[in-house]
Amino acid sequence: MRKRDRIQRYSAPERINHWIVAFCFVFAALSGLGFFFPSFNWLMHILGTPQLARILHPFIGVIMFAAFLLMFLRYWRDNLIERDDLEWAKNIRKVAQNEEVGDTGRYNFGQKCVFWAAIVSLLLLLASGIVIWRPYFAGAFSIPIIRLALVVHSVSAVVLIMVIMVHIYAALWVKGTITAMVEGWVTPAWAKKHHPRWYRQIRKNKP
């Protein structure tokens, strides 16, 4: 395909931002599973040693949150729930059969759910992570608060892992999505099929 016929989905800074979040998530999730499940202790070696993993895990989490916050500030308007999203949700069976429904903008209802679930999970992870972060902050909180924070942190982590698994599955399922995040472009046919309203906006604004 000729470059002039391609539609830019994501700029280089947006793609770099996304992959920073992705790699931080992998390191934080795997090391976190190593902390939580004794049978998965070996996962802590992904960051070198268990001792080093305990030091680096919270810092990686903070970097991930900061990077996702940039994504939030950039994309939150595109992820607001709209009337057309209800049609998408009502026809989820057709969507599961790879049929497109509704006049979808830049993101469909499923992508919007992933976006908001991720930001809520990350906010809970950050807040609870600060409470249990030794040796810096944990000393300022009581034992009951720390125990509650551990529960919140664990549950939020499981939810985020499940959300990201859905995100990865959807990206692999819809052909062309990975190309958009790796190379930054999509074909007009892809945009018109999956995000028709966004496609019209792009064409309207294109000189």
XYZ file of C-alpha atoms in Angstrom:
207
model
C 0.000 0.000 0.000
C 1.213 3.480 -0.878
C 2.118 5.604 2.151
C -0.139 8.420 1.004
C -3.141 6.068 1.215
C -2.427 5.100 4.825
C -4.278 6.650 7.744
C -2.267 7.514 10.838
C -3.773 5.896 13.904
C -1.018 6.687 16.417
C 1.987 9.003 16.312
C 5.483 7.881 17.321
C 5.257 9.475 20.820
C 1.891 7.772 21.376
C 3.303 4.393 20.388
C 6.381 4.826 22.588
C 4.133 5.806 25.491
C 1.986 2.713 24.937
C 4.945 0.331 24.885
C 6.429 1.871 28.028
C 3.154 1.072 29.778
C 3.121 -2.409 28.255
C 6.657 -3.356 29.325
C 6.187 -1.897 32.796
C 2.983 -3.905 33.134
C 4.760 -7.145 32.224
C 7.551 -6.607 34.756
C 5.204 -5.417 37.512
C 2.623 -8.152 36.930
C 5.098 -11.028 36.793
C 7.078 -9.899 39.827
C 3.808 -9.210 41.679
C 2.561 -12.732 40.976
C 5.876 -13.957 42.350
C 5.220 -12.089 45.609
C 1.641 -13.308 45.911
C 1.931 -17.019 45.043
C 4.745 -19.074 46.641
C 4.720 -21.456 43.669
C 5.458 -18.469 41.417
C 8.416 -17.167 43.437
C 10.660 -17.882 40.475
C 8.957 -15.065 38.564
C 10.706 -12.545 40.804
C 13.935 -13.417 39.010
C 12.631 -11.486 35.987
C 14.041 -8.417 37.752
C 17.280 -10.121 38.779
C 16.827 -11.426 42.310
C 13.852 -11.551 44.726
C 15.459 -8.793 46.800
C 15.949 -6.594 43.749
C 12.393 -7.345 42.601
C 10.993 -6.045 45.896
C 12.948 -2.827 45.440
C 12.148 -2.289 41.756
C 8.505 -3.459 41.682
C 6.988 -0.283 43.210
C 9.184 2.025 41.141
C 8.119 0.236 37.957
C 4.514 0.589 39.098
C 4.920 4.350 39.515
C 6.480 4.656 36.036
C 3.601 2.626 34.578
C 1.036 4.854 36.276
C 2.759 8.040 35.100
C 2.945 6.762 31.519
C -0.695 5.683 31.559
C -1.660 9.061 33.002
C -0.243 10.657 29.847
C -2.399 8.280 27.807
C -5.410 9.183 29.940
C -4.914 12.900 29.384
C -4.586 12.308 25.652
C -7.476 9.901 25.117
C -10.107 10.448 27.801
C -12.392 12.512 25.555
C -12.350 9.769 22.900
C -13.366 7.244 25.564
C -16.451 8.987 26.910
C -19.525 6.748 26.700
C -21.940 7.806 23.953
C -25.376 6.746 22.728
C -23.899 4.741 19.845
C -21.975 2.646 22.380
C -25.258 1.245 23.712
C -26.039 -0.227 20.294
C -22.595 -1.819 20.247
C -23.189 -3.322 23.702
C -26.667 -4.602 22.777
C -25.228 -6.381 19.742
C -22.263 -7.958 21.504
C -23.116 -11.340 19.955
C -22.665 -9.916 16.473
C -19.415 -8.312 17.589
C -18.231 -11.705 18.872
C -18.887 -13.052 15.370
C -16.596 -10.379 13.928
C -19.431 -8.168 12.710
C -19.244 -4.432 13.207
C -22.295 -2.622 14.571
C -23.077 1.008 15.256
C -21.407 4.197 14.106
C -18.185 3.772 16.075
C -15.844 6.668 16.711
C -12.125 6.340 17.455
C -12.822 3.651 20.072
C -15.680 1.185 20.460
C -17.521 0.420 23.679
C -15.299 -2.556 24.516
C -12.144 -0.472 24.164
C -13.682 2.239 26.307
C -14.485 -0.283 29.054
C -10.879 -1.487 28.993
C -9.646 2.105 29.199
C -11.757 3.059 32.234
C -11.209 -0.264 34.004
C -7.457 0.191 33.574
C -7.382 3.716 34.982
C -9.537 2.757 38.001
C -7.354 -0.293 38.688
C -4.173 1.753 38.391
C -5.482 4.429 40.751
C -6.281 1.761 43.349
C -2.907 0.097 42.789
C -1.075 3.386 43.254
C -2.970 4.368 46.408
C -2.692 0.934 48.035
C 0.889 0.524 46.836
C 1.962 3.699 48.612
C 0.429 2.425 51.864
C 2.365 -0.874 51.730
C 5.599 0.569 50.276
C 8.433 -0.214 52.665
C 10.598 1.392 53.872
C 9.254 4.727 52.617
C 5.560 5.035 53.495
C 4.270 1.942 55.283
C 5.528 3.149 58.658
C 3.033 6.006 58.568
C 0.024 3.657 58.519
C -1.521 1.296 61.057
C -1.455 -2.481 60.632
C -5.212 -2.709 59.817
C -4.828 -0.076 57.094
C -1.831 -1.917 55.638
C -3.774 -5.196 55.631
C -6.686 -3.540 53.846
C -4.288 -1.982 51.352
C -2.776 -5.411 50.648
C -6.224 -6.779 49.806
C -7.054 -3.785 47.592
C -3.676 -4.029 45.865
C -4.067 -7.756 45.183
C -7.642 -7.523 43.891
C -6.850 -4.496 41.725
C -3.830 -6.292 40.278
C -5.925 -9.341 39.347
C -8.550 -7.107 37.723
C -5.894 -5.209 35.754
C -4.267 -8.435 34.571
C -7.641 -9.711 33.343
C -8.373 -6.394 31.618
C -5.009 -6.418 29.841
C -5.538 -10.041 28.767
C -8.821 -8.986 27.141
C -7.023 -6.038 25.544
C -4.303 -8.293 24.097
C -6.827 -10.854 22.851
C -8.884 -8.167 21.101
C -5.754 -6.667 19.528
C -4.743 -10.060 18.128
C -8.300 -10.892 17.066
C -8.895 -7.758 14.992
C -6.411 -7.934 12.144
C -4.581 -4.661 11.623
C -4.705 -3.513 15.251
C -1.147 -4.623 16.040
C 0.140 -2.844 12.936
C -1.536 0.340 14.160
C 0.346 0.239 17.455
C 3.673 -0.925 15.996
C 3.869 1.116 12.798
C 1.230 3.739 13.553
C -0.992 3.394 10.481
C -4.127 1.581 9.303
C -5.698 1.100 5.909
C -8.757 3.134 4.877
C -10.716 -0.133 4.638
C -9.814 -1.035 8.229
C -10.789 2.389 9.543
C -14.044 2.457 7.565
C -15.029 -1.010 8.798
C -14.088 -0.811 12.479
C -14.379 2.927 13.219
C -16.614 4.489 10.537
C -17.333 7.769 12.341
C -13.626 8.273 13.099
C -12.872 7.465 9.433
C -15.274 10.160 8.245
C -13.743 12.684 10.635
C -10.249 11.872 9.365
C -11.337 12.216 5.736
C -13.154 15.459 6.480
C -10.086 17.007 8.132
C -7.613 15.670 5.600
C -6.388 18.415 3.246
